[in-house]
Amino acid sequence: MKAIRYHQFGGTEVLREEEVARPVPGLGQVLVKVAATSFNPVDDHIRLGVLAEAIPTPLPITPGLDVAGTVIELGADVSGLQVDDQVVGMFPLDQHGGAAEYAVIAADLLAAAPSTVSLTDAAALPLAGLAARQAAIELADIQKGQNVLVNGAGGAVGSLVVQLAVDAGATVTAVDGAQHAARLHGYGATNVVGPLDLDAGPVAVGGPFDVVVNHVRLDADGLAKLTSYVSDGGIAVSSAGAVPADDKRAVRTASVWVTPNGSHLADLVSRLDEGRLELTVVDHRPLQQLQAIHEDAASGKLVGKTVITVY
C-alpha cells in the first residue's frame, strides 16, 4: 500500500511516499481503508521532533492523527463494529497513521461516521472536536447563562468551542480576525471582536468572563494578562500555554491535552448530525501533496482546516 512516512525528525523534506506492507489488525483493533485524514498543527511539531521527549514515538512515523474510512477487517475480540462500517477516529499522539491507504486503529477509539457530511469531510472532526469538547465540556464545564470568551475562535478547535458554548446556553464573545466574523455570528456568538488588545483589559470586550478559552499562542506576559479577563471564581482553559491562576480571586486554570476517546467522539458525531455543530473545511488536497501541505503550514499559508483525501 502507499503511505507517507518519515524516518527521522526534521523539515518537510523528511516526508516521502513509500510502498509498505498493509498492516494487520491485532487484538481489539480494526483495519480501515482510509478515505481521508486531516492536517493538525501538532503534526508539524511532531515531525520537527520538538515533542519527541513529551510524546515518545517510534520511527518511522506515518503522520495523520485523524482518520475517516471504512472498516475492512476485524481483529480478535472486537465487538460493536462490522466490516463495511464507515467510521471516524483519532489515533493516540504517539501512534498516528492516517496518511496511508490503510490504517490499523483500536476499535474503541472509533465512532460511526456522521451521516450529514461526506466521509472525507468527517476527517476534520476527531482531533479538533475532541480538543474542543475537552476545553468546553470536560475542563470548563460551560453552563447556561455563563459569559464566555473564546480567543482564537476562527480556527478549527475554536470554532467548535464557540458552538459547544452556544449549545450549552452561554453568551459567547468570539475573538479573531474580521474574515471570520460572519461565520462566528452564524454559530451563535453574540459578540465578535478582532484580536485582543490585552492592555485594554476585559471591560473593553464586555468582560470579565466566567470562562475564557484561549487558542492563541501568547508569551508569558500575554498569558498572565488573560487572567484578568476571568471573573472571580471563573476558569481559564488554554491549548496554547498555561494561563496563570489567581488564588485570591479563586480563578482556576486548565490546559488542553487532547486524547482519543471513542465515546466522546460519538457524542460529537451526534451533535453534528442533529445540526448542533457545523464543520468548516476550507480545502481538500490529495495525499500526494502532504509535503506541500506541511510547507504551507510552516509558512503560514494554510488557512483553516485542510482535509487530505486518500482515495
mmCIF file of C-alpha atoms in Angstrom:
data_model
loop_
_atom_site.group_PDB
_atom_site.id
_atom_site.type_symbol
_atom_site.label_atom_id
_atom_site.label_comp_id
_atom_site.label_asym_id
_atom_site.label_seq_id
_atom_site.Cartn_x
_atom_site.Cartn_y
_atom_site.Cartn_z
ATOM 1 C CA MET A 1 0.000 0.000 0.000
ATOM 2 C CA LYS A 2 1.019 3.633 -0.391
ATOM 3 C CA ALA A 3 1.869 5.654 2.700
ATOM 4 C CA ILE A 4 3.630 8.911 3.507
ATOM 5 C CA ARG A 5 6.279 8.352 6.179
ATOM 6 C CA TYR A 6 9.356 9.899 7.722
ATOM 7 C CA HIS A 7 12.302 8.022 9.193
ATOM 8 C CA GLN A 8 13.864 10.952 11.050
ATOM 9 C CA PHE A 9 12.669 14.200 12.564
ATOM 10 C CA GLY A 10 13.231 17.341 10.572
ATOM 11 C CA GLY A 11 11.852 19.712 7.977
ATOM 12 C CA THR A 12 9.238 18.913 5.389
ATOM 13 C CA GLU A 13 11.855 17.208 3.227
ATOM 14 C CA VAL A 14 11.772 14.138 5.504
ATOM 15 C CA LEU A 15 8.265 13.292 4.275
ATOM 16 C CA ARG A 16 8.244 10.819 1.433
ATOM 17 C CA GLU A 17 5.831 8.455 -0.253
ATOM 18 C CA GLU A 18 6.645 4.773 0.200
ATOM 19 C CA GLU A 19 5.229 1.391 -0.651
ATOM 20 C CA VAL A 20 4.767 -0.554 2.588
ATOM 21 C CA ALA A 21 3.054 -3.747 3.684
ATOM 22 C CA ARG A 22 -0.618 -3.446 4.548
ATOM 23 C CA PRO A 23 -0.993 -3.662 8.347
ATOM 24 C CA VAL A 24 -2.858 -6.486 10.066
ATOM 25 C CA PRO A 25 -5.266 -5.723 12.916
ATOM 26 C CA GLY A 26 -4.364 -7.219 16.277
ATOM 27 C CA LEU A 27 -6.357 -7.791 19.442
ATOM 28 C CA GLY A 28 -9.071 -5.147 19.773
ATOM 29 C CA GLN A 29 -8.090 -3.443 16.520
ATOM 30 C CA VAL A 30 -9.656 -2.954 13.102
ATOM 31 C CA LEU A 31 -8.207 -2.339 9.656
ATOM 32 C CA VAL A 32 -9.619 0.758 7.991
ATOM 33 C CA LYS A 33 -9.479 1.636 4.311
ATOM 34 C CA VAL A 34 -8.701 5.317 4.667
ATOM 35 C CA ALA A 35 -10.839 7.839 2.823
ATOM 36 C CA ALA A 36 -9.195 10.890 4.372
ATOM 37 C CA THR A 37 -7.124 12.318 7.177
ATOM 38 C CA SER A 38 -6.580 15.983 8.018
ATOM 39 C CA PHE A 39 -3.747 18.313 8.918
ATOM 40 C CA ASN A 40 -3.412 19.491 12.518
ATOM 41 C CA PRO A 41 -0.712 21.925 13.723
ATOM 42 C CA VAL A 42 0.611 19.275 16.110
ATOM 43 C CA ASP A 43 1.566 17.190 13.038
ATOM 44 C CA ASP A 44 4.194 19.805 12.205
ATOM 45 C CA HIS A 45 5.517 19.905 15.778
ATOM 46 C CA ILE A 46 5.809 16.123 15.964
ATOM 47 C CA ARG A 47 7.624 15.944 12.602
ATOM 48 C CA LEU A 48 10.119 18.572 13.720
ATOM 49 C CA GLY A 49 10.903 16.495 16.810
ATOM 50 C CA VAL A 50 10.088 19.250 19.292
ATOM 51 C CA LEU A 51 7.638 16.903 21.026
ATOM 52 C CA ALA A 52 9.863 13.818 20.884
ATOM 53 C CA GLU A 53 10.566 13.944 24.600
ATOM 54 C CA ALA A 54 6.987 14.716 25.639
ATOM 55 C CA ILE A 55 5.467 12.197 23.211
ATOM 56 C CA PRO A 56 7.992 9.393 22.572
ATOM 57 C CA THR A 57 7.081 7.886 19.208
ATOM 58 C CA PRO A 58 8.993 5.140 17.388
ATOM 59 C CA LEU A 59 10.226 5.934 13.892
ATOM 60 C CA PRO A 60 9.305 5.652 11.085
ATOM 61 C CA ILE A 61 6.106 7.646 11.543
ATOM 62 C CA THR A 62 3.134 7.714 9.221
ATOM 63 C CA PRO A 63 1.579 11.096 10.098
ATOM 64 C CA GLY A 64 -2.103 11.845 10.332
ATOM 65 C CA LEU A 65 -3.863 11.733 13.705
ATOM 66 C CA ASP A 66 -7.348 11.869 12.187
ATOM 67 C CA VAL A 67 -8.863 9.075 10.156
ATOM 68 C CA ALA A 68 -12.129 8.583 8.295
ATOM 69 C CA GLY A 69 -12.775 5.459 6.309
ATOM 70 C CA THR A 70 -14.370 2.038 6.012
ATOM 71 C CA VAL A 71 -13.733 -0.994 8.207
ATOM 72 C CA ILE A 72 -12.490 -3.878 6.063
ATOM 73 C CA GLU A 73 -11.140 -6.323 8.666
ATOM 74 C CA LEU A 74 -11.723 -7.005 12.358
ATOM 75 C CA GLY A 75 -9.088 -8.147 14.815
ATOM 76 C CA ALA A 76 -9.804 -10.547 17.657
ATOM 77 C CA ASP A 77 -12.254 -9.542 20.389
ATOM 78 C CA VAL A 78 -13.773 -6.610 18.503
ATOM 79 C CA SER A 79 -17.454 -6.007 19.152
ATOM 80 C CA GLY A 80 -19.802 -3.257 18.062
ATOM 81 C CA LEU A 81 -18.236 -2.872 14.627
ATOM 82 C CA GLN A 82 -18.691 -4.758 11.382
ATOM 83 C CA VAL A 83 -16.925 -4.924 8.043
ATOM 84 C CA ASP A 84 -18.130 -2.102 5.752
ATOM 85 C CA ASP A 85 -18.955 0.229 8.652
ATOM 86 C CA GLN A 86 -17.933 3.817 7.948
ATOM 87 C CA VAL A 87 -16.037 5.239 10.898
ATOM 88 C CA VAL A 88 -14.043 8.189 12.197
ATOM 89 C CA GLY A 89 -11.349 8.181 14.838
ATOM 90 C CA MET A 90 -8.287 9.805 16.330
ATOM 91 C CA PHE A 91 -5.014 7.983 16.824
ATOM 92 C CA PRO A 92 -3.087 8.402 20.082
ATOM 93 C CA LEU A 93 -0.487 11.172 19.845
ATOM 94 C CA ASP A 94 2.313 8.587 19.906
ATOM 95 C CA GLN A 95 0.935 6.392 17.106
ATOM 96 C CA HIS A 96 -0.550 8.205 14.050
ATOM 97 C CA GLY A 97 -1.244 6.509 10.734
ATOM 98 C CA GLY A 98 -3.867 8.403 8.720
ATOM 99 C CA ALA A 99 -1.610 9.312 5.778
ATOM 100 C CA ALA A 100 -1.851 5.870 4.173
ATOM 101 C CA GLU A 101 -4.229 3.788 2.110
ATOM 102 C CA TYR A 102 -4.934 1.520 5.088
ATOM 103 C CA ALA A 103 -4.547 2.005 8.817
ATOM 104 C CA VAL A 104 -4.909 -0.114 11.955
ATOM 105 C CA ILE A 105 -6.554 1.532 14.946
ATOM 106 C CA ALA A 106 -8.042 0.385 18.245
ATOM 107 C CA ALA A 107 -11.760 -0.240 17.822
ATOM 108 C CA ASP A 108 -12.670 1.641 20.993
ATOM 109 C CA LEU A 109 -11.201 4.856 19.561
ATOM 110 C CA LEU A 110 -13.673 4.837 16.673
ATOM 111 C CA ALA A 111 -17.187 6.180 16.253
ATOM 112 C CA ALA A 112 -19.698 5.729 13.470
ATOM 113 C CA ALA A 113 -19.105 8.358 10.798
ATOM 114 C CA PRO A 114 -21.613 11.216 10.676
ATOM 115 C CA SER A 115 -24.428 10.922 8.174
ATOM 116 C CA THR A 116 -24.765 14.640 7.436
ATOM 117 C CA VAL A 117 -21.320 15.289 5.929
ATOM 118 C CA SER A 118 -19.208 13.356 3.447
ATOM 119 C CA LEU A 119 -16.857 10.690 4.755
ATOM 120 C CA THR A 120 -13.868 12.755 3.622
ATOM 121 C CA ASP A 121 -15.078 15.886 5.434
ATOM 122 C CA ALA A 122 -15.688 13.788 8.545
ATOM 123 C CA ALA A 123 -11.895 13.515 8.867
ATOM 124 C CA ALA A 124 -11.928 17.142 10.062
ATOM 125 C CA LEU A 125 -13.818 16.229 13.231
ATOM 126 C CA PRO A 126 -11.855 13.869 15.504
ATOM 127 C CA LEU A 127 -8.858 15.747 16.923
ATOM 128 C CA ALA A 128 -10.317 19.243 16.626
ATOM 129 C CA GLY A 129 -13.653 18.096 18.004
ATOM 130 C CA LEU A 130 -12.151 16.194 20.913
ATOM 131 C CA ALA A 131 -9.908 19.136 21.811
ATOM 132 C CA ALA A 132 -12.893 21.492 21.712
ATOM 133 C CA ARG A 133 -15.017 19.118 23.765
ATOM 134 C CA GLN A 134 -12.274 18.744 26.349
ATOM 135 C CA ALA A 135 -11.941 22.510 26.633
ATOM 136 C CA ALA A 136 -15.622 23.428 26.716
ATOM 137 C CA ILE A 137 -17.232 20.461 28.465
ATOM 138 C CA GLU A 138 -14.682 18.475 30.452
ATOM 139 C CA LEU A 139 -12.456 21.304 31.709
ATOM 140 C CA ALA A 140 -14.536 24.498 31.617
ATOM 141 C CA ASP A 141 -17.916 22.795 32.170
ATOM 142 C CA ILE A 142 -19.649 25.680 30.407
ATOM 143 C CA GLN A 143 -23.178 26.194 31.704
ATOM 144 C CA LYS A 144 -26.329 28.014 30.614
ATOM 145 C CA GLY A 145 -26.204 31.710 31.389
ATOM 146 C CA GLN A 146 -22.436 31.981 31.618
ATOM 147 C CA ASN A 147 -20.430 34.648 29.826
ATOM 148 C CA VAL A 148 -17.666 33.021 27.727
ATOM 149 C CA LEU A 149 -14.713 34.462 25.826
ATOM 150 C CA VAL A 150 -13.112 32.320 23.093
ATOM 151 C CA ASN A 151 -9.770 33.698 21.934
ATOM 152 C CA GLY A 152 -8.783 32.283 18.542
ATOM 153 C CA ALA A 153 -12.396 31.468 17.762
ATOM 154 C CA GLY A 154 -11.983 31.215 13.995
ATOM 155 C CA GLY A 155 -9.715 28.152 13.984
ATOM 156 C CA ALA A 156 -10.771 24.544 13.729
ATOM 157 C CA VAL A 157 -10.850 23.999 17.501
ATOM 158 C CA GLY A 158 -12.023 27.483 18.474
ATOM 159 C CA SER A 159 -14.954 27.336 16.045
ATOM 160 C CA LEU A 160 -16.190 24.177 17.700
ATOM 161 C CA VAL A 161 -15.694 25.615 21.207
ATOM 162 C CA VAL A 162 -17.898 28.559 20.216
ATOM 163 C CA GLN A 163 -20.618 26.189 19.029
ATOM 164 C CA LEU A 164 -20.417 23.954 22.096
ATOM 165 C CA ALA A 165 -20.649 27.001 24.355
ATOM 166 C CA VAL A 166 -23.645 28.394 22.454
ATOM 167 C CA ASP A 167 -25.274 24.962 22.544
ATOM 168 C CA ALA A 168 -24.827 24.930 26.333
ATOM 169 C CA GLY A 169 -26.735 28.221 26.570
ATOM 170 C CA ALA A 170 -23.790 30.539 27.202
ATOM 171 C CA THR A 171 -23.333 34.056 25.853
ATOM 172 C CA VAL A 172 -20.211 33.943 23.711
ATOM 173 C CA THR A 173 -17.722 36.639 22.745
ATOM 174 C CA ALA A 174 -15.617 35.289 19.883
ATOM 175 C CA VAL A 175 -12.199 36.824 19.215
ATOM 176 C CA ASP A 176 -10.493 36.518 15.820
ATOM 177 C CA GLY A 177 -9.883 38.304 12.532
ATOM 178 C CA ALA A 178 -12.642 40.086 10.630
ATOM 179 C CA GLN A 179 -12.629 37.392 7.942
ATOM 180 C CA HIS A 180 -14.235 35.002 10.441
ATOM 181 C CA ALA A 181 -16.896 37.396 11.751
ATOM 182 C CA ALA A 182 -19.869 36.325 9.642
ATOM 183 C CA ARG A 183 -19.228 32.640 10.272
ATOM 184 C CA LEU A 184 -18.820 33.135 14.036
ATOM 185 C CA HIS A 185 -22.037 35.155 14.219
ATOM 186 C CA GLY A 186 -23.660 32.306 12.297
ATOM 187 C CA TYR A 187 -22.538 29.899 15.003
ATOM 188 C CA GLY A 188 -24.409 31.994 17.550
ATOM 189 C CA ALA A 189 -21.650 34.176 19.013
ATOM 190 C CA THR A 190 -23.264 37.308 20.452
ATOM 191 C CA ASN A 191 -20.150 39.434 20.091
ATOM 192 C CA VAL A 192 -17.347 39.043 17.554
ATOM 193 C CA VAL A 193 -14.271 41.204 18.053
ATOM 194 C CA GLY A 194 -10.860 41.494 16.476
ATOM 195 C CA PRO A 195 -7.597 40.399 18.080
ATOM 196 C CA LEU A 196 -7.454 41.261 21.785
ATOM 197 C CA ASP A 197 -5.665 44.356 22.961
ATOM 198 C CA LEU A 198 -4.591 42.730 26.197
ATOM 199 C CA ASP A 199 -3.544 46.050 27.692
ATOM 200 C CA ALA A 200 -7.065 47.413 27.224
ATOM 201 C CA GLY A 201 -8.393 44.915 29.724
ATOM 202 C CA PRO A 202 -11.561 42.817 29.856
ATOM 203 C CA VAL A 203 -14.076 45.689 30.067
ATOM 204 C CA ALA A 204 -13.166 46.695 26.502
ATOM 205 C CA VAL A 205 -14.678 43.447 25.192
ATOM 206 C CA GLY A 206 -17.578 43.034 27.630
ATOM 207 C CA GLY A 207 -15.738 41.162 30.363
ATOM 208 C CA PRO A 208 -14.695 39.853 32.712
ATOM 209 C CA PHE A 209 -15.930 36.379 31.799
ATOM 210 C CA ASP A 210 -16.985 33.274 33.691
ATOM 211 C CA VAL A 211 -14.931 31.222 31.232
ATOM 212 C CA VAL A 212 -12.009 32.171 28.998
ATOM 213 C CA VAL A 213 -10.885 29.630 26.401
ATOM 214 C CA ASN A 214 -7.624 30.527 24.696
ATOM 215 C CA HIS A 215 -6.253 29.072 21.445
ATOM 216 C CA VAL A 216 -3.801 31.865 20.589
ATOM 217 C CA ARG A 217 -0.077 31.363 21.163
ATOM 218 C CA LEU A 218 0.965 34.110 23.589
ATOM 219 C CA ASP A 219 4.131 34.835 25.503
ATOM 220 C CA ALA A 220 4.221 34.531 29.283
ATOM 221 C CA ASP A 221 3.250 38.171 29.751
ATOM 222 C CA GLY A 222 0.272 37.827 27.431
ATOM 223 C CA LEU A 223 -0.938 34.685 29.171
ATOM 224 C CA ALA A 224 -0.648 36.446 32.533
ATOM 225 C CA LYS A 225 -2.755 39.352 31.269
ATOM 226 C CA LEU A 226 -5.505 36.919 30.256
ATOM 227 C CA THR A 227 -6.037 36.050 33.924
ATOM 228 C CA SER A 228 -7.659 39.447 34.478
ATOM 229 C CA TYR A 229 -10.254 38.551 31.838
ATOM 230 C CA VAL A 230 -11.641 35.819 34.123
ATOM 231 C CA SER A 231 -14.296 36.688 36.708
ATOM 232 C CA ASP A 232 -13.823 35.821 40.367
ATOM 233 C CA GLY A 233 -14.397 32.084 40.722
ATOM 234 C CA GLY A 234 -14.100 31.507 36.973
ATOM 235 C CA ILE A 235 -11.743 29.419 34.868
ATOM 236 C CA ALA A 236 -9.279 29.925 32.021
ATOM 237 C CA VAL A 237 -8.684 26.972 29.697
ATOM 238 C CA SER A 238 -5.873 27.133 27.157
ATOM 239 C CA SER A 239 -4.453 24.964 24.390
ATOM 240 C CA ALA A 240 -1.594 27.404 23.766
ATOM 241 C CA GLY A 241 0.261 27.778 27.031
ATOM 242 C CA ALA A 242 -0.962 27.867 30.607
ATOM 243 C CA VAL A 243 -2.842 30.922 31.844
ATOM 244 C CA PRO A 244 -1.796 31.639 35.451
ATOM 245 C CA ALA A 245 -4.342 31.036 38.204
ATOM 246 C CA ASP A 246 -5.273 33.716 40.745
ATOM 247 C CA ASP A 247 -5.893 32.106 44.107
ATOM 248 C CA LYS A 248 -7.011 35.370 45.704
ATOM 249 C CA ARG A 249 -9.922 35.584 43.266
ATOM 250 C CA ALA A 250 -10.428 31.808 43.052
ATOM 251 C CA VAL A 251 -9.588 31.908 39.332
ATOM 252 C CA ARG A 252 -8.730 28.408 38.155
ATOM 253 C CA THR A 253 -6.749 27.376 35.107
ATOM 254 C CA ALA A 254 -6.513 24.226 32.975
ATOM 255 C CA SER A 255 -4.638 23.161 29.862
ATOM 256 C CA VAL A 256 -5.955 21.144 26.935
ATOM 257 C CA TRP A 257 -4.086 17.932 26.139
ATOM 258 C CA VAL A 258 -6.229 16.142 23.611
ATOM 259 C CA THR A 259 -6.549 12.363 23.786
ATOM 260 C CA PRO A 260 -8.604 9.960 21.656
ATOM 261 C CA ASN A 261 -11.922 8.792 23.051
ATOM 262 C CA GLY A 262 -14.482 6.842 21.050
ATOM 263 C CA SER A 263 -17.487 7.649 23.233
ATOM 264 C CA HIS A 264 -16.719 11.371 23.312
ATOM 265 C CA LEU A 265 -16.276 11.304 19.541
ATOM 266 C CA ALA A 266 -19.659 9.570 19.194
ATOM 267 C CA ASP A 267 -21.196 12.425 21.191
ATOM 268 C CA LEU A 268 -19.688 14.939 18.770
ATOM 269 C CA VAL A 269 -20.976 12.966 15.776
ATOM 270 C CA SER A 270 -24.477 13.020 17.292
ATOM 271 C CA ARG A 271 -24.307 16.778 17.776
ATOM 272 C CA LEU A 272 -23.150 17.185 14.176
ATOM 273 C CA ASP A 273 -25.933 15.004 12.800
ATOM 274 C CA GLU A 274 -28.506 16.850 14.949
ATOM 275 C CA GLY A 275 -27.406 20.181 13.499
ATOM 276 C CA ARG A 276 -25.930 21.424 16.778
ATOM 277 C CA LEU A 277 -22.390 21.511 15.347
ATOM 278 C CA GLU A 278 -21.056 22.526 11.955
ATOM 279 C CA LEU A 279 -17.718 21.621 10.383
ATOM 280 C CA THR A 280 -15.875 24.138 8.234
ATOM 281 C CA VAL A 281 -13.401 22.611 5.782
ATOM 282 C CA VAL A 282 -11.560 25.181 3.677
ATOM 283 C CA ASP A 283 -9.601 22.874 1.383
ATOM 284 C CA HIS A 284 -9.327 19.289 0.121
ATOM 285 C CA ARG A 285 -5.942 18.123 -1.128
ATOM 286 C CA PRO A 286 -4.675 14.687 -2.184
ATOM 287 C CA LEU A 287 -2.302 12.616 -0.080
ATOM 288 C CA GLN A 288 0.475 13.158 -2.618
ATOM 289 C CA GLN A 289 0.536 16.837 -1.606
ATOM 290 C CA LEU A 290 1.183 16.177 2.086
ATOM 291 C CA GLN A 291 4.710 17.618 1.971
ATOM 292 C CA ALA A 292 3.383 20.781 0.325
ATOM 293 C CA ILE A 293 0.645 20.993 2.967
ATOM 294 C CA HIS A 294 3.266 20.849 5.718
ATOM 295 C CA GLU A 295 5.284 23.512 3.876
ATOM 296 C CA ASP A 296 2.246 25.777 3.611
ATOM 297 C CA ALA A 297 1.500 25.295 7.300
ATOM 298 C CA ALA A 298 5.077 26.165 8.271
ATOM 299 C CA SER A 299 4.976 29.352 6.194
ATOM 300 C CA GLY A 300 1.554 30.445 7.457
ATOM 301 C CA LYS A 301 -0.193 29.846 4.136
ATOM 302 C CA LEU A 302 -2.527 27.116 5.390
ATOM 303 C CA VAL A 303 -5.659 28.979 6.396
ATOM 304 C CA GLY A 304 -8.338 26.859 8.056
ATOM 305 C CA LYS A 305 -8.982 23.155 8.132
ATOM 306 C CA THR A 306 -7.444 21.119 5.294
ATOM 307 C CA VAL A 307 -8.687 17.601 4.620
ATOM 308 C CA ILE A 308 -6.284 15.198 2.924
ATOM 309 C CA THR A 309 -8.036 12.742 0.624
ATOM 310 C CA VAL A 310 -6.592 9.264 0.212
ATOM 311 C CA TYR A 311 -8.962 7.698 -2.304
#
